[in-house]
Amino acid sequence: MYPFAFTKASDTREALNAGRRGGRYIAGGTTLVDLMRETVERPDSLVDISGLPLREVTVTERGGLRIGTLVTMSEAAAHAKVRALYPVVSEALELSASAQLRNMATIGGNIMQRTRCTYFRDVTADCNKREPGSGCAALHGHNRTHAILGTSDACVATHPSDAAVAFAALEARVHLLGPDGARQVSLADFLLRPGSTPQREQALSEGELITAVEIPALPRPLRSGYLKVRDRQSYEFALTSAAVALHVRGGVIREARVAAGGVGTVPWKLPAVEQHLVGERPSGALWAAAAAKAADGARPLQHNRFKAELLERTVERQLRVVGGTE
């Protein structure tokens, strides 16, 4: 590990000043410290923000939910309001990592975490995300776990967060605070597809700090849930996953929110699936027809062609579970 300066911020202003000078924010450190040990990340300065007052989960005036950036994954998953209003978030968090990591990792850090692509984490391999212009070893290497949606010629790495898939389905917004003040951005705009600049992963300005993730109020009753398909049942990243939320009234689906994980360079919203569901009555045939659109636009690689069909099956299964016909 290379030498670095370490500062513990006593308040938000101190944190922002240090961030503006190039300091990297750290809270639980469950991702950043690993990357520093592997010399993938070599920050000159770290700013510990774990003491900032950003640990609350609150119901918004309109009935949504705001989760502070420093709320741990375990705390968010167990929170009564999260479990009651948006079980898809609780389930996604509980299916993430290990209990020990969930006790340390924060909500803000979770959506900021970097890919688990083995070539990104191997400093001897070509990786445009780690070293722009060096190439992408995954394109013609072992790419079984890589993305089939949102890829580019520069990068095919998947986004690893489960919680971010649930947030994407629910169309959450990210609250940011920086030297120029506070602003909000949708999660869909906050997490960036690789394009020709895979090294830029979030729409953050210099020195900006995530303060909260806000889930908007959605019509009730709302049923939701998260399904994760992986090579083993614990401590493993998704091959595919599906976050589903359905508002059914009078026997008709009035609203549908669906997103997928494990298959995209960012958490992948599935608008074609959602549009096929709205206005229809729940049925096995409907779930199958809607799920058949889940892999639209996919660009499979040599070793991950199975993901397109697996994604369709994952989405169909979770539609059945949440829709009440499973």
Coordinates of C-alpha atoms in Angstrom, one line a residue:
M1 CA 0.0 0.0 0.0
Y2 CA 1.3 3.4 -0.9
P3 CA 1.5 6.3 1.6
F4 CA -1.5 8.6 2.0
A5 CA -2.8 11.3 4.3
F6 CA -5.8 10.6 6.5
T7 CA -8.3 13.2 7.9
K8 CA -11.4 12.6 10.0
A9 CA -14.0 15.2 9.2
S10 CA -15.8 16.7 12.2
D11 CA -18.6 18.3 10.2
T12 CA -19.9 18.5 6.6
R13 CA -18.0 21.7 5.8
E14 CA -14.7 20.3 6.8
A15 CA -15.4 17.2 4.7
L16 CA -16.3 19.3 1.6
N17 CA -13.2 21.4 2.0
A18 CA -11.0 18.3 2.1
G19 CA -12.9 16.8 -0.8
R20 CA -12.4 20.0 -2.9
R21 CA -8.6 19.7 -2.3
G22 CA -8.7 16.2 -3.8
G23 CA -9.4 14.0 -0.7
R24 CA -11.3 10.8 -1.3
Y25 CA -14.3 10.2 1.0
I26 CA -14.3 6.9 3.0
A27 CA -16.8 5.6 5.5
G28 CA -17.1 1.8 5.9
G29 CA -14.2 1.3 3.5
T30 CA -15.2 -2.2 2.4
T31 CA -14.4 -1.5 -1.2
L32 CA -11.9 1.3 -1.3
V33 CA -9.5 -0.3 1.2
D34 CA -9.4 -3.5 -0.8
L35 CA -8.7 -1.6 -4.0
M36 CA -5.9 0.3 -2.2
R37 CA -4.3 -3.0 -1.0
E38 CA -4.4 -4.3 -4.6
T39 CA -2.9 -0.9 -5.8
V40 CA -5.8 -0.5 -8.2
E41 CA -6.6 2.8 -6.3
R42 CA -3.8 5.0 -5.0
P43 CA -5.4 8.1 -3.4
D44 CA -3.1 10.7 -1.9
S45 CA -5.6 11.6 0.7
L46 CA -8.6 10.0 2.5
V47 CA -11.3 11.9 4.3
D48 CA -13.2 9.9 7.0
I49 CA -16.8 10.9 6.9
S50 CA -18.1 8.3 9.3
G51 CA -18.8 10.9 12.0
L52 CA -21.1 13.0 9.9
P53 CA -24.8 13.2 10.9
L54 CA -26.1 11.3 7.8
R55 CA -27.4 8.2 9.5
E56 CA -31.2 8.7 9.5
V57 CA -34.0 6.9 7.6
T58 CA -37.0 9.2 7.3
V59 CA -40.4 9.3 5.6
T60 CA -40.7 12.2 3.2
E61 CA -43.6 14.6 3.2
R62 CA -45.1 12.9 0.1
G63 CA -44.7 9.4 1.6
G64 CA -41.4 8.4 0.1
L65 CA -38.3 7.3 2.0
R66 CA -35.0 9.0 2.4
I67 CA -32.0 6.9 3.5
G68 CA -28.9 8.7 4.8
T69 CA -25.7 7.9 3.0
L70 CA -24.0 6.6 6.2
V71 CA -26.8 4.2 7.1
T72 CA -25.2 0.8 7.0
M73 CA -26.6 -1.9 4.7
S74 CA -27.7 -3.9 7.8
E75 CA -29.4 -1.0 9.4
A76 CA -31.3 -0.1 6.2
A77 CA -32.3 -3.8 5.6
A78 CA -33.7 -4.1 9.1
H79 CA -35.4 -0.7 9.3
A80 CA -39.2 -1.1 9.9
K81 CA -40.1 1.6 7.3
V82 CA -37.9 0.1 4.6
R83 CA -39.3 -3.4 5.2
A84 CA -42.9 -2.2 5.2
L85 CA -42.8 0.3 2.3
Y86 CA -40.1 -1.2 0.0
P87 CA -39.3 -4.8 0.8
V88 CA -37.4 -5.1 -2.5
V89 CA -34.7 -2.9 -1.0
S90 CA -34.5 -4.9 2.2
E91 CA -34.3 -8.2 0.2
A92 CA -31.6 -6.8 -2.1
L93 CA -29.5 -5.7 0.8
E94 CA -29.9 -8.9 2.7
L95 CA -28.8 -10.9 -0.4
S96 CA -25.6 -8.8 -0.7
A97 CA -22.1 -9.7 0.6
S98 CA -21.7 -11.2 4.1
A99 CA -23.3 -10.1 7.4
Q100 CA -19.9 -8.7 8.5
L101 CA -19.6 -6.5 5.4
R102 CA -23.2 -5.4 5.6
N103 CA -22.5 -4.2 9.2
M104 CA -19.7 -2.0 7.9
A105 CA -20.7 -0.9 4.4
T106 CA -22.9 2.1 3.9
I107 CA -25.7 2.9 1.5
G108 CA -23.7 5.7 -0.2
G109 CA -20.6 3.4 -0.5
N110 CA -22.7 0.6 -1.9
I111 CA -23.9 2.5 -4.9
M112 CA -20.4 3.9 -5.4
Q113 CA -18.6 0.6 -5.3
R114 CA -16.5 -0.3 -8.3
T115 CA -16.8 -3.4 -10.5
R116 CA -15.7 -6.8 -9.5
C117 CA -14.3 -7.5 -13.0
T118 CA -11.2 -9.6 -12.4
Y119 CA -9.3 -7.7 -15.1
F120 CA -10.0 -4.4 -13.5
R121 CA -8.6 -5.7 -10.2
D122 CA -5.6 -7.3 -11.8
V123 CA -3.1 -4.4 -12.3
T124 CA -1.2 -6.5 -14.9
A125 CA -4.2 -6.8 -17.2
D126 CA -5.4 -4.3 -19.8
C127 CA -8.3 -2.3 -18.5
N128 CA -9.7 1.0 -19.8
K129 CA -11.6 1.6 -16.6
R130 CA -8.3 1.5 -14.6
E131 CA -6.0 2.9 -17.2
P132 CA -7.8 4.6 -20.1
G133 CA -6.6 3.7 -23.5
S134 CA -4.9 0.4 -22.4
G135 CA -7.7 -1.8 -23.8
C136 CA -10.2 -4.2 -22.4
A137 CA -8.9 -7.7 -21.7
A138 CA -12.4 -9.0 -20.9
L139 CA -13.6 -8.5 -24.5
H140 CA -11.6 -11.5 -25.7
G141 CA -10.8 -13.1 -22.3
H142 CA -12.9 -15.1 -19.8
N143 CA -16.1 -13.0 -19.8
R144 CA -18.7 -15.4 -18.3
T145 CA -19.7 -12.9 -15.6
H146 CA -19.6 -9.8 -17.7
A147 CA -22.3 -7.5 -19.0
I148 CA -24.6 -8.0 -22.0
L149 CA -26.4 -4.7 -21.7
G150 CA -25.0 -1.1 -21.8
T151 CA -21.6 -2.3 -23.0
S152 CA -19.2 -0.5 -25.3
D153 CA -16.0 -1.4 -27.2
A154 CA -14.1 0.1 -24.2
C155 CA -15.7 -1.8 -21.3
V156 CA -18.0 -4.7 -20.5
A157 CA -17.8 -4.8 -16.7
T158 CA -20.9 -5.2 -14.7
H159 CA -22.0 -2.9 -11.8
P160 CA -21.9 -5.1 -8.7
S161 CA -24.5 -3.5 -6.4
D162 CA -27.7 -5.3 -5.5
A163 CA -29.3 -2.4 -3.7
A164 CA -28.7 -0.1 -6.7
V165 CA -30.8 -2.5 -8.8
A166 CA -33.7 -2.0 -6.3
F167 CA -33.1 1.7 -6.3
A168 CA -33.1 1.8 -10.1
A169 CA -36.4 -0.1 -10.3
L170 CA -38.0 2.4 -7.8
E171 CA -36.5 5.4 -9.7
A172 CA -34.7 6.7 -6.7
R173 CA -32.8 10.0 -6.6
V174 CA -29.4 10.7 -5.2
H175 CA -28.9 13.7 -3.0
L176 CA -25.5 15.4 -3.4
L177 CA -23.7 18.2 -1.5
G178 CA -20.7 20.0 -2.9
P179 CA -18.8 23.3 -2.9
D180 CA -21.5 24.8 -5.1
G181 CA -24.4 23.7 -2.9
A182 CA -26.9 20.8 -2.8
R183 CA -28.5 19.1 -5.8
Q184 CA -30.4 16.0 -6.7
V185 CA -29.9 13.6 -9.6
S186 CA -31.8 10.4 -10.6
L187 CA -29.9 7.2 -10.0
A188 CA -30.2 6.5 -13.7
D189 CA -28.3 9.7 -14.5
F190 CA -25.9 9.3 -11.5
L191 CA -24.4 5.9 -12.6
L192 CA -22.8 6.3 -16.0
R193 CA -22.6 3.8 -18.8
P194 CA -19.0 3.3 -20.0
G195 CA -19.2 4.6 -23.5
S196 CA -15.7 5.8 -24.5
T197 CA -14.9 7.0 -20.9
P198 CA -15.3 3.9 -18.6
Q199 CA -13.1 5.5 -16.0
R200 CA -15.9 8.0 -15.2
E201 CA -18.5 6.0 -13.3
Q202 CA -20.6 8.6 -11.5
A203 CA -21.9 12.0 -12.4
L204 CA -20.1 13.6 -9.5
S205 CA -18.5 17.0 -9.5
E206 CA -15.2 17.6 -7.8
G207 CA -15.6 17.4 -4.0
E208 CA -19.3 16.4 -4.1
L209 CA -20.6 14.1 -1.3
I210 CA -23.6 11.8 -1.4
T211 CA -25.8 12.7 1.5
A212 CA -28.9 10.4 0.9
V213 CA -30.8 8.2 -1.5
E214 CA -34.5 9.1 -1.8
I215 CA -37.1 6.7 -3.0
P216 CA -40.2 8.5 -4.3
A217 CA -43.7 7.8 -3.0
L218 CA -45.4 5.2 -5.0
P219 CA -49.1 4.2 -5.3
R220 CA -50.4 1.7 -2.7
P221 CA -50.9 -1.2 -2.4
L222 CA -47.4 -1.9 -3.7
R223 CA -45.9 -5.4 -3.8
S224 CA -42.2 -5.7 -4.4
G225 CA -39.3 -8.2 -4.1
Y226 CA -35.8 -9.0 -5.3
L227 CA -34.5 -12.2 -6.8
K228 CA -30.8 -12.9 -7.2
V229 CA -29.4 -15.8 -9.3
R230 CA -25.8 -16.7 -8.6
D231 CA -23.3 -19.6 -8.7
R232 CA -23.6 -20.2 -5.0
Q233 CA -26.2 -19.1 -2.4
S234 CA -24.0 -16.8 -0.2
Y235 CA -21.3 -14.2 -0.6
E236 CA -21.5 -14.2 -4.4
F237 CA -22.3 -11.6 -7.0
A238 CA -25.3 -11.9 -9.3
L239 CA -25.2 -13.7 -12.7
T240 CA -28.7 -12.1 -13.1
S241 CA -31.1 -10.5 -10.7
A242 CA -34.5 -8.8 -10.9
A243 CA -36.1 -6.1 -8.8
V244 CA -39.9 -5.9 -9.3
A245 CA -42.5 -3.6 -7.8
L246 CA -46.2 -3.8 -8.9
H247 CA -49.2 -1.7 -8.1
V248 CA -52.4 -3.7 -8.8
R249 CA -55.8 -2.3 -8.2
G250 CA -59.1 -3.7 -9.3
G251 CA -57.3 -6.7 -10.8
V252 CA -55.3 -4.6 -13.2
I253 CA -51.7 -3.6 -13.1
R254 CA -51.6 0.2 -12.8
E255 CA -47.9 0.7 -12.4
A256 CA -44.9 -1.6 -12.8
R257 CA -41.2 -1.0 -11.9
V258 CA -38.7 -3.6 -13.1
A259 CA -34.9 -3.5 -13.2
A260 CA -32.1 -6.1 -13.6
G261 CA -28.7 -6.6 -12.2
G262 CA -25.7 -8.8 -13.0
V263 CA -26.2 -8.1 -16.7
G264 CA -25.6 -4.4 -17.2
T265 CA -22.7 -2.0 -16.9
V266 CA -25.2 -0.1 -14.7
P267 CA -28.3 -1.3 -12.9
W268 CA -30.6 -1.9 -15.9
K269 CA -34.1 -0.5 -16.0
L270 CA -36.5 -2.6 -18.2
P271 CA -39.0 -0.1 -19.7
A272 CA -40.2 -2.5 -22.4
V273 CA -41.1 -5.1 -19.7
E274 CA -42.9 -2.4 -17.6
Q275 CA -44.9 -1.1 -20.6
H276 CA -46.0 -4.6 -21.5
L277 CA -47.4 -5.0 -18.0
V278 CA -49.3 -1.8 -17.4
G279 CA -53.0 -2.0 -18.0
E280 CA -53.1 -5.8 -18.1
R281 CA -54.5 -8.4 -15.7
P282 CA -51.9 -10.6 -14.0
S283 CA -51.5 -14.0 -15.5
G284 CA -48.8 -16.6 -16.3
A285 CA -49.0 -15.8 -20.0
L286 CA -48.5 -12.1 -19.2
W287 CA -45.4 -12.7 -17.1
A288 CA -43.8 -14.8 -19.8
A289 CA -44.6 -12.3 -22.6
A290 CA -43.3 -9.4 -20.6
A291 CA -40.2 -11.2 -19.5
A292 CA -39.4 -12.1 -23.1
K293 CA -38.5 -8.4 -23.6
A294 CA -36.0 -8.3 -20.7
A295 CA -32.9 -9.0 -22.9
D296 CA -33.9 -6.6 -25.7
G297 CA -30.7 -5.0 -27.1
A298 CA -28.3 -7.5 -25.4
R299 CA -24.8 -7.9 -26.8
P300 CA -23.6 -11.2 -25.4
L301 CA -19.9 -12.1 -25.4
Q302 CA -18.3 -15.5 -26.1
H303 CA -18.8 -16.9 -22.6
N304 CA -21.9 -15.2 -21.3
R305 CA -24.5 -15.9 -24.0
F306 CA -26.5 -17.9 -21.5
K307 CA -27.2 -14.6 -19.6
A308 CA -29.9 -13.4 -22.1
E309 CA -32.1 -16.5 -21.5
L310 CA -31.3 -16.5 -17.8
L311 CA -32.3 -12.9 -17.5
E312 CA -35.7 -13.6 -19.1
R313 CA -36.3 -16.5 -16.8
T314 CA -35.2 -14.5 -13.7
V315 CA -37.6 -11.7 -14.6
E316 CA -40.5 -14.0 -15.3
R317 CA -39.9 -15.9 -12.0
Q318 CA -39.9 -12.7 -10.0
L319 CA -43.0 -11.3 -11.8
R320 CA -44.8 -14.5 -10.8
V321 CA -43.7 -14.2 -7.2
V322 CA -44.5 -10.5 -6.8
G323 CA -47.6 -10.8 -8.9
G324 CA -49.0 -13.5 -6.7
T325 CA -49.3 -16.4 -9.2
E326 CA -46.2 -18.4 -7.9

